[in-house]
Amino acid sequence: MIKTAREQELLGAIDPGKIPFHVAIIMDGNGRWAVEKGLSRHEGHRQGVETVRETVKNSSELGIKVLTLFAFSTENWKRPATEVSYLMSLPEKYFKSELPELMRNNVQVRLIGDREKLPRKVQKAVEEGSEKTKNNSGMILNFALNYGSRAEILMAVNRLINDTRDGKIKGGINEKTFSQYLYTSALPDPDLLIRTSGEMRISNFLLWQLAYSELWFTDVYWPDFSKVHLLEAVFDYQRRKRRFGKIQDSER
Ligand code: FPP
């Protein structure tokens, strides 16, 4: 594919040694993208899956090690039944067509969220995708499906209470212990959160894990999010001063 001038400029300006390890994305605006074009909302989600394909490839090529995509929230069940049903058909279609490419790119698929409440066919599709890619050593592609951060935190608290009662936890609970009870237990926190479509909210996504993440918002709707937008986000990220609450030597 031909690189645009801006893409080339960004690729030249991005420091390959400072690529964010974990990028999380709230993929928003499928509906508005479709409605503004006189298309059905389903068409917006269909195009959204195309953007998922491209973004997975671009992220992996760029050297991002973990990509977490918010694909369906615990609140999305409140949408009309036809839309929920369409969204629930996407993981199966995605894995059916995308598995060879995921294998070629050495991508390992995982799921975060309450899988028990997902339709059986979705559970099966994601489990198969995870199983077949489990030995891949490249980028981890984490799909958040039926995910809600408050529910995740409560799940962790309840499991901690049980484990404390069973005597499995000695000497109190610190941040590290707590993190291990979340769906993201084995992963470092996101360095960068991207949200498309101009909304500036976190929307119950990774509330604990985003404590020190850099936030990057764009007005672009998710179906229009392209490589150049990903590069812009990474370029901006590399110019942020991450202090984690401290001050830098130069500021003393
Ligand atoms: C938000 O747009 C998007 C969603 C609720 C669904 C996101 C899902 C995908 C992009 C596809 C997921 C892909 C796989 C493989 C599972 P919106 O509908 O809220 O847009 P709006 O705010 O403009 O209405």
mmCIF file of C-alpha atoms and ligand atoms in Angstrom:
data_model
loop_
_atom_site.group_PDB
_atom_site.id
_atom_site.type_symbol
_atom_site.label_atom_id
_atom_site.label_comp_id
_atom_site.label_asym_id
_atom_site.label_seq_id
_atom_site.Cartn_x
_atom_site.Cartn_y
_atom_site.Cartn_z
ATOM 1 C CA MET A 1 0.000 0.000 0.000
ATOM 2 C CA ILE A 2 1.209 3.521 -0.814
ATOM 3 C CA LYS A 3 2.260 5.546 2.217
ATOM 4 C CA THR A 4 0.881 9.088 2.495
ATOM 5 C CA ALA A 5 3.328 11.946 3.026
ATOM 6 C CA ARG A 6 2.098 12.420 6.627
ATOM 7 C CA GLU A 7 2.487 8.703 7.310
ATOM 8 C CA GLN A 8 6.049 8.782 6.074
ATOM 9 C CA GLU A 9 6.787 11.909 8.095
ATOM 10 C CA LEU A 10 5.390 10.310 11.269
ATOM 11 C CA LEU A 11 7.233 7.049 10.680
ATOM 12 C CA GLY A 12 10.450 9.045 10.403
ATOM 13 C CA ALA A 13 9.694 11.055 13.561
ATOM 14 C CA ILE A 14 8.561 8.179 15.828
ATOM 15 C CA ASP A 15 11.244 6.769 18.112
ATOM 16 C CA PRO A 16 11.183 2.965 17.651
ATOM 17 C CA GLY A 17 12.708 2.601 21.119
ATOM 18 C CA LYS A 18 9.746 4.312 22.818
ATOM 19 C CA ILE A 19 6.711 2.561 21.355
ATOM 20 C CA PRO A 20 3.930 2.238 23.999
ATOM 21 C CA PHE A 21 3.960 -1.348 25.271
ATOM 22 C CA HIS A 22 0.201 -1.555 25.891
ATOM 23 C CA VAL A 23 -2.353 0.445 23.886
ATOM 24 C CA ALA A 24 -6.064 0.333 24.741
ATOM 25 C CA ILE A 25 -8.741 1.645 22.379
ATOM 26 C CA ILE A 26 -12.370 2.680 22.891
ATOM 27 C CA MET A 27 -13.651 2.146 19.350
ATOM 28 C CA ASP A 28 -16.480 4.668 19.183
ATOM 29 C CA GLY A 29 -18.589 6.235 16.436
ATOM 30 C CA ASN A 30 -19.612 3.306 14.220
ATOM 31 C CA GLY A 31 -23.275 4.314 14.460
ATOM 32 C CA ARG A 32 -22.724 8.002 13.676
ATOM 33 C CA TRP A 33 -20.372 7.133 10.802
ATOM 34 C CA ALA A 34 -23.117 5.019 9.238
ATOM 35 C CA VAL A 35 -26.039 7.371 9.910
ATOM 36 C CA GLU A 36 -24.131 10.346 8.438
ATOM 37 C CA LYS A 37 -23.646 8.318 5.267
ATOM 38 C CA GLY A 38 -27.294 7.250 5.124
ATOM 39 C CA LEU A 39 -26.324 3.651 5.953
ATOM 40 C CA SER A 40 -27.615 1.273 8.609
ATOM 41 C CA ARG A 41 -25.848 1.101 11.989
ATOM 42 C CA HIS A 42 -24.956 -2.510 11.121
ATOM 43 C CA GLU A 43 -22.929 -1.179 8.200
ATOM 44 C CA GLY A 44 -21.010 1.028 10.645
ATOM 45 C CA HIS A 45 -20.115 -1.983 12.801
ATOM 46 C CA ARG A 46 -19.206 -4.016 9.702
ATOM 47 C CA GLN A 47 -16.811 -1.261 8.661
ATOM 48 C CA GLY A 48 -15.616 -1.102 12.289
ATOM 49 C CA VAL A 49 -14.432 -4.698 11.988
ATOM 50 C CA GLU A 50 -12.385 -3.723 8.909
ATOM 51 C CA THR A 51 -10.725 -1.041 11.039
ATOM 52 C CA VAL A 52 -10.042 -3.683 13.712
ATOM 53 C CA ARG A 53 -8.242 -5.812 11.091
ATOM 54 C CA GLU A 54 -6.129 -2.880 9.903
ATOM 55 C CA THR A 55 -5.365 -1.631 13.413
ATOM 56 C CA VAL A 56 -4.258 -5.086 14.588
ATOM 57 C CA LYS A 57 -1.865 -5.325 11.643
ATOM 58 C CA ASN A 58 -0.566 -1.768 12.031
ATOM 59 C CA SER A 59 -0.108 -2.086 15.802
ATOM 60 C CA SER A 60 1.750 -5.332 15.491
ATOM 61 C CA GLU A 61 4.016 -3.899 12.748
ATOM 62 C CA LEU A 62 4.730 -0.846 14.868
ATOM 63 C CA GLY A 63 5.931 -3.014 17.752
ATOM 64 C CA ILE A 64 3.031 -2.536 20.184
ATOM 65 C CA LYS A 65 3.083 -5.570 22.477
ATOM 66 C CA VAL A 66 -0.465 -5.517 23.865
ATOM 67 C CA LEU A 67 -3.557 -4.110 22.127
ATOM 68 C CA THR A 68 -6.797 -4.054 24.130
ATOM 69 C CA LEU A 69 -9.962 -3.280 22.166
ATOM 70 C CA PHE A 70 -13.285 -2.376 23.816
ATOM 71 C CA ALA A 71 -15.649 -4.354 21.567
ATOM 72 C CA PHE A 72 -18.770 -4.736 23.744
ATOM 73 C CA SER A 73 -19.538 -3.261 27.148
ATOM 74 C CA THR A 74 -21.786 -4.591 29.914
ATOM 75 C CA GLU A 75 -23.990 -1.562 29.113
ATOM 76 C CA ASN A 76 -24.278 -2.392 25.371
ATOM 77 C CA TRP A 77 -26.932 -5.060 26.133
ATOM 78 C CA LYS A 78 -29.365 -2.130 26.471
ATOM 79 C CA ARG A 79 -29.220 -1.500 22.690
ATOM 80 C CA PRO A 80 -32.024 -2.762 20.409
ATOM 81 C CA ALA A 81 -32.052 -6.581 20.162
ATOM 82 C CA THR A 82 -31.240 -6.545 16.428
ATOM 83 C CA GLU A 83 -28.098 -4.455 17.023
ATOM 84 C CA VAL A 84 -26.978 -6.641 19.964
ATOM 85 C CA SER A 85 -27.534 -9.716 17.843
ATOM 86 C CA TYR A 86 -25.503 -8.203 14.964
ATOM 87 C CA LEU A 87 -22.654 -7.243 17.306
ATOM 88 C CA MET A 88 -22.696 -10.776 18.724
ATOM 89 C CA SER A 89 -22.288 -12.214 15.221
ATOM 90 C CA LEU A 90 -19.030 -10.318 14.663
ATOM 91 C CA PRO A 91 -16.480 -12.290 16.737
ATOM 92 C CA GLU A 92 -17.362 -15.540 14.953
ATOM 93 C CA LYS A 93 -17.054 -13.907 11.509
ATOM 94 C CA TYR A 94 -13.864 -12.132 12.526
ATOM 95 C CA PHE A 95 -12.066 -15.261 13.692
ATOM 96 C CA LYS A 96 -13.298 -17.310 10.745
ATOM 97 C CA SER A 97 -11.774 -14.898 8.241
ATOM 98 C CA GLU A 98 -8.891 -13.492 10.281
ATOM 99 C CA LEU A 99 -7.285 -16.484 11.966
ATOM 100 C CA PRO A 100 -4.738 -17.205 9.178
ATOM 101 C CA GLU A 101 -3.646 -13.542 9.239
ATOM 102 C CA LEU A 102 -3.403 -13.573 13.067
ATOM 103 C CA MET A 103 -1.228 -16.686 12.829
ATOM 104 C CA ARG A 104 0.928 -15.107 10.098
ATOM 105 C CA ASN A 105 1.437 -12.040 12.285
ATOM 106 C CA ASN A 106 2.180 -14.179 15.369
ATOM 107 C CA VAL A 107 -0.682 -12.515 17.328
ATOM 108 C CA GLN A 108 -2.024 -14.102 20.507
ATOM 109 C CA VAL A 109 -5.740 -13.553 21.194
ATOM 110 C CA ARG A 110 -7.212 -13.180 24.681
ATOM 111 C CA LEU A 111 -10.559 -12.165 26.117
ATOM 112 C CA ILE A 112 -11.350 -9.888 29.035
ATOM 113 C CA GLY A 113 -14.880 -9.566 30.382
ATOM 114 C CA ASP A 114 -17.642 -11.736 31.789
ATOM 115 C CA ARG A 115 -17.628 -14.566 29.259
ATOM 116 C CA GLU A 116 -20.354 -16.589 31.021
ATOM 117 C CA LYS A 117 -23.073 -14.181 29.869
ATOM 118 C CA LEU A 118 -21.971 -14.154 26.235
ATOM 119 C CA PRO A 119 -23.913 -16.310 23.748
ATOM 120 C CA ARG A 120 -22.424 -19.793 23.456
ATOM 121 C CA LYS A 121 -21.319 -19.189 19.826
ATOM 122 C CA VAL A 122 -19.336 -16.097 20.875
ATOM 123 C CA GLN A 123 -17.674 -17.962 23.751
ATOM 124 C CA LYS A 124 -16.788 -20.768 21.353
ATOM 125 C CA ALA A 125 -15.392 -18.406 18.687
ATOM 126 C CA VAL A 126 -13.183 -16.544 21.171
ATOM 127 C CA GLU A 127 -12.091 -19.721 22.960
ATOM 128 C CA GLU A 128 -11.084 -21.276 19.626
ATOM 129 C CA GLY A 129 -9.282 -18.079 18.624
ATOM 130 C CA SER A 130 -7.425 -18.013 21.962
ATOM 131 C CA GLU A 131 -6.622 -21.720 21.849
ATOM 132 C CA LYS A 132 -5.261 -21.672 18.292
ATOM 133 C CA THR A 133 -3.105 -18.601 18.908
ATOM 134 C CA LYS A 134 -1.970 -19.392 22.454
ATOM 135 C CA ASN A 135 1.601 -20.274 21.437
ATOM 136 C CA ASN A 136 2.080 -17.142 19.323
ATOM 137 C CA SER A 137 4.748 -14.937 20.843
ATOM 138 C CA GLY A 138 4.020 -11.612 19.131
ATOM 139 C CA MET A 139 1.437 -8.990 20.045
ATOM 140 C CA ILE A 140 -1.323 -9.888 22.532
ATOM 141 C CA LEU A 141 -4.729 -8.902 21.154
ATOM 142 C CA ASN A 142 -7.077 -8.525 24.067
ATOM 143 C CA PHE A 143 -10.776 -8.303 23.190
ATOM 144 C CA ALA A 144 -12.951 -6.716 25.885
ATOM 145 C CA LEU A 145 -16.344 -8.371 25.400
ATOM 146 C CA ASN A 146 -19.162 -7.991 27.897
ATOM 147 C CA TYR A 147 -16.632 -5.966 29.833
ATOM 148 C CA GLY A 148 -17.394 -3.376 32.527
ATOM 149 C CA SER A 149 -14.716 -2.060 34.830
ATOM 150 C CA ARG A 150 -16.852 -1.634 37.953
ATOM 151 C CA ALA A 151 -18.120 -5.209 37.578
ATOM 152 C CA GLU A 152 -14.505 -6.362 37.123
ATOM 153 C CA ILE A 153 -13.435 -4.554 40.323
ATOM 154 C CA LEU A 154 -16.344 -6.090 42.262
ATOM 155 C CA MET A 155 -15.475 -9.541 40.919
ATOM 156 C CA ALA A 156 -11.906 -9.025 42.128
ATOM 157 C CA VAL A 157 -13.102 -7.842 45.565
ATOM 158 C CA ASN A 158 -15.400 -10.855 45.972
ATOM 159 C CA ARG A 159 -12.685 -13.293 44.950
ATOM 160 C CA LEU A 160 -10.273 -11.573 47.342
ATOM 161 C CA ILE A 161 -12.794 -11.912 50.184
ATOM 162 C CA ASN A 162 -13.138 -15.641 49.454
ATOM 163 C CA ASP A 163 -9.396 -16.194 49.208
ATOM 164 C CA THR A 164 -8.824 -14.248 52.435
ATOM 165 C CA ARG A 165 -11.477 -16.358 54.174
ATOM 166 C CA ASP A 166 -9.753 -19.502 52.852
ATOM 167 C CA GLY A 167 -6.450 -18.272 54.299
ATOM 168 C CA LYS A 168 -4.842 -17.966 50.834
ATOM 169 C CA ILE A 169 -3.850 -14.322 51.379
ATOM 170 C CA LYS A 170 -1.337 -13.490 54.060
ATOM 171 C CA GLY A 171 -0.458 -10.005 55.253
ATOM 172 C CA GLY A 172 -3.039 -7.709 53.645
ATOM 173 C CA ILE A 173 -3.824 -6.620 50.122
ATOM 174 C CA ASN A 174 -1.588 -4.270 48.169
ATOM 175 C CA GLU A 175 -1.942 -2.871 44.630
ATOM 176 C CA LYS A 176 0.018 -5.754 43.133
ATOM 177 C CA THR A 177 -2.176 -8.372 44.792
ATOM 178 C CA PHE A 178 -5.328 -6.545 43.756
ATOM 179 C CA SER A 179 -4.176 -6.252 40.119
ATOM 180 C CA GLN A 180 -3.698 -9.994 39.999
ATOM 181 C CA TYR A 181 -7.422 -10.493 40.621
ATOM 182 C CA LEU A 182 -8.451 -8.416 37.582
ATOM 183 C CA TYR A 183 -9.066 -9.836 34.084
ATOM 184 C CA THR A 184 -5.829 -8.116 33.011
ATOM 185 C CA SER A 185 -3.817 -9.842 35.753
ATOM 186 C CA ALA A 186 -0.916 -10.942 33.588
ATOM 187 C CA LEU A 187 -0.593 -7.672 31.672
ATOM 188 C CA PRO A 188 1.049 -4.339 32.425
ATOM 189 C CA ASP A 189 -1.318 -1.326 32.578
ATOM 190 C CA PRO A 190 -2.003 0.515 29.300
ATOM 191 C CA ASP A 191 0.533 3.224 28.472
ATOM 192 C CA LEU A 192 -1.836 4.875 26.033
ATOM 193 C CA LEU A 193 -5.625 5.017 25.756
ATOM 194 C CA ILE A 194 -7.157 6.093 22.450
ATOM 195 C CA ARG A 195 -10.830 7.026 22.085
ATOM 196 C CA THR A 196 -12.363 7.876 18.734
ATOM 197 C CA SER A 197 -15.451 9.924 17.771
ATOM 198 C CA GLY A 198 -14.850 13.048 19.851
ATOM 199 C CA GLU A 199 -16.263 11.723 23.128
ATOM 200 C CA MET A 200 -14.027 12.425 26.112
ATOM 201 C CA ARG A 201 -15.083 9.803 28.592
ATOM 202 C CA ILE A 202 -13.636 6.586 29.952
ATOM 203 C CA SER A 203 -17.062 4.854 29.928
ATOM 204 C CA ASN A 204 -16.351 2.199 32.569
ATOM 205 C CA PHE A 205 -13.261 0.916 30.719
ATOM 206 C CA LEU A 206 -10.197 -0.269 32.686
ATOM 207 C CA LEU A 207 -10.770 2.217 35.542
ATOM 208 C CA TRP A 208 -8.078 0.707 37.765
ATOM 209 C CA GLN A 209 -5.620 0.010 34.949
ATOM 210 C CA LEU A 210 -5.801 3.495 33.336
ATOM 211 C CA ALA A 211 -4.644 5.309 36.491
ATOM 212 C CA TYR A 212 -1.443 6.594 34.837
ATOM 213 C CA SER A 213 -2.160 6.046 31.141
ATOM 214 C CA GLU A 214 -1.759 8.845 28.631
ATOM 215 C CA LEU A 215 -5.136 9.701 27.068
ATOM 216 C CA TRP A 216 -5.502 10.543 23.373
ATOM 217 C CA PHE A 217 -8.790 11.605 21.805
ATOM 218 C CA THR A 218 -9.685 12.133 18.172
ATOM 219 C CA ASP A 219 -12.863 13.351 16.445
ATOM 220 C CA VAL A 220 -12.456 10.662 13.789
ATOM 221 C CA TYR A 221 -15.135 7.936 13.884
ATOM 222 C CA TRP A 222 -13.795 4.429 14.410
ATOM 223 C CA PRO A 223 -14.512 3.215 10.828
ATOM 224 C CA ASP A 224 -12.304 6.081 9.553
ATOM 225 C CA PHE A 225 -9.464 5.468 12.039
ATOM 226 C CA SER A 226 -6.412 4.627 9.930
ATOM 227 C CA LYS A 227 -2.696 3.999 10.258
ATOM 228 C CA VAL A 228 -1.956 7.711 10.183
ATOM 229 C CA HIS A 229 -4.200 8.278 13.241
ATOM 230 C CA LEU A 230 -2.468 5.476 15.135
ATOM 231 C CA LEU A 231 0.889 7.012 14.254
ATOM 232 C CA GLU A 232 -0.309 10.477 15.351
ATOM 233 C CA ALA A 233 -1.357 8.994 18.714
ATOM 234 C CA VAL A 234 1.998 7.268 19.218
ATOM 235 C CA PHE A 235 3.882 10.396 18.098
ATOM 236 C CA ASP A 236 1.960 12.545 20.629
ATOM 237 C CA TYR A 237 2.455 9.884 23.320
ATOM 238 C CA GLN A 238 6.219 10.057 22.819
ATOM 239 C CA ARG A 239 6.118 13.799 23.530
ATOM 240 C CA ARG A 240 4.237 13.482 26.823
ATOM 241 C CA LYS A 241 6.170 13.719 30.091
ATOM 242 C CA ARG A 242 5.095 10.740 32.165
ATOM 243 C CA ARG A 243 5.780 11.611 35.774
ATOM 244 C CA PHE A 244 3.656 9.052 37.634
ATOM 245 C CA GLY A 245 3.107 11.661 40.362
ATOM 246 C CA LYS A 246 6.804 12.452 40.727
ATOM 247 C CA ILE A 247 8.737 15.513 39.541
ATOM 248 C CA GLN A 248 11.611 15.234 37.098
ATOM 249 C CA ASP A 249 15.205 16.116 37.901
ATOM 250 C CA SER A 250 14.977 19.110 35.521
ATOM 251 C CA GLU A 251 12.039 20.469 37.558
ATOM 252 C CA ARG A 252 13.796 20.402 40.936
HETATM 253 C C1 FPP B 1 -19.225 2.025 19.395
HETATM 254 O O1 FPP B 1 -19.840 2.676 18.330
HETATM 255 C C2 FPP B 1 -18.879 0.704 18.988
HETATM 256 C C3 FPP B 1 -19.398 -0.440 19.527
HETATM 257 C C4 FPP B 1 -20.386 -0.459 20.611
HETATM 258 C C5 FPP B 1 -19.001 -1.744 19.002
HETATM 259 C C6 FPP B 1 -17.586 -1.807 18.628
HETATM 260 C C7 FPP B 1 -17.340 -3.032 17.894
HETATM 261 C C8 FPP B 1 -16.571 -3.113 16.804
HETATM 262 C C9 FPP B 1 -15.820 -1.987 16.231
HETATM 263 C C10 FPP B 1 -16.361 -4.404 16.142
HETATM 264 C C11 FPP B 1 -15.768 -5.395 17.085
HETATM 265 C C12 FPP B 1 -15.054 -6.395 16.363
HETATM 266 C C13 FPP B 1 -14.906 -7.668 16.763
HETATM 267 C C14 FPP B 1 -14.068 -8.521 15.949
HETATM 268 C C15 FPP B 1 -15.543 -8.220 17.970
HETATM 269 P P1 FPP B 1 -21.314 3.153 18.540
HETATM 270 O O2 FPP B 1 -22.230 2.130 17.952
HETATM 271 O O3 FPP B 1 -21.556 3.449 19.982
HETATM 272 O O4 FPP B 1 -21.320 4.459 17.702
HETATM 273 P P2 FPP B 1 -22.211 5.743 17.989
HETATM 274 O O5 FPP B 1 -21.772 6.275 19.326
HETATM 275 O O6 FPP B 1 -21.847 6.625 16.860
HETATM 276 O O7 FPP B 1 -23.634 5.302 17.964
#
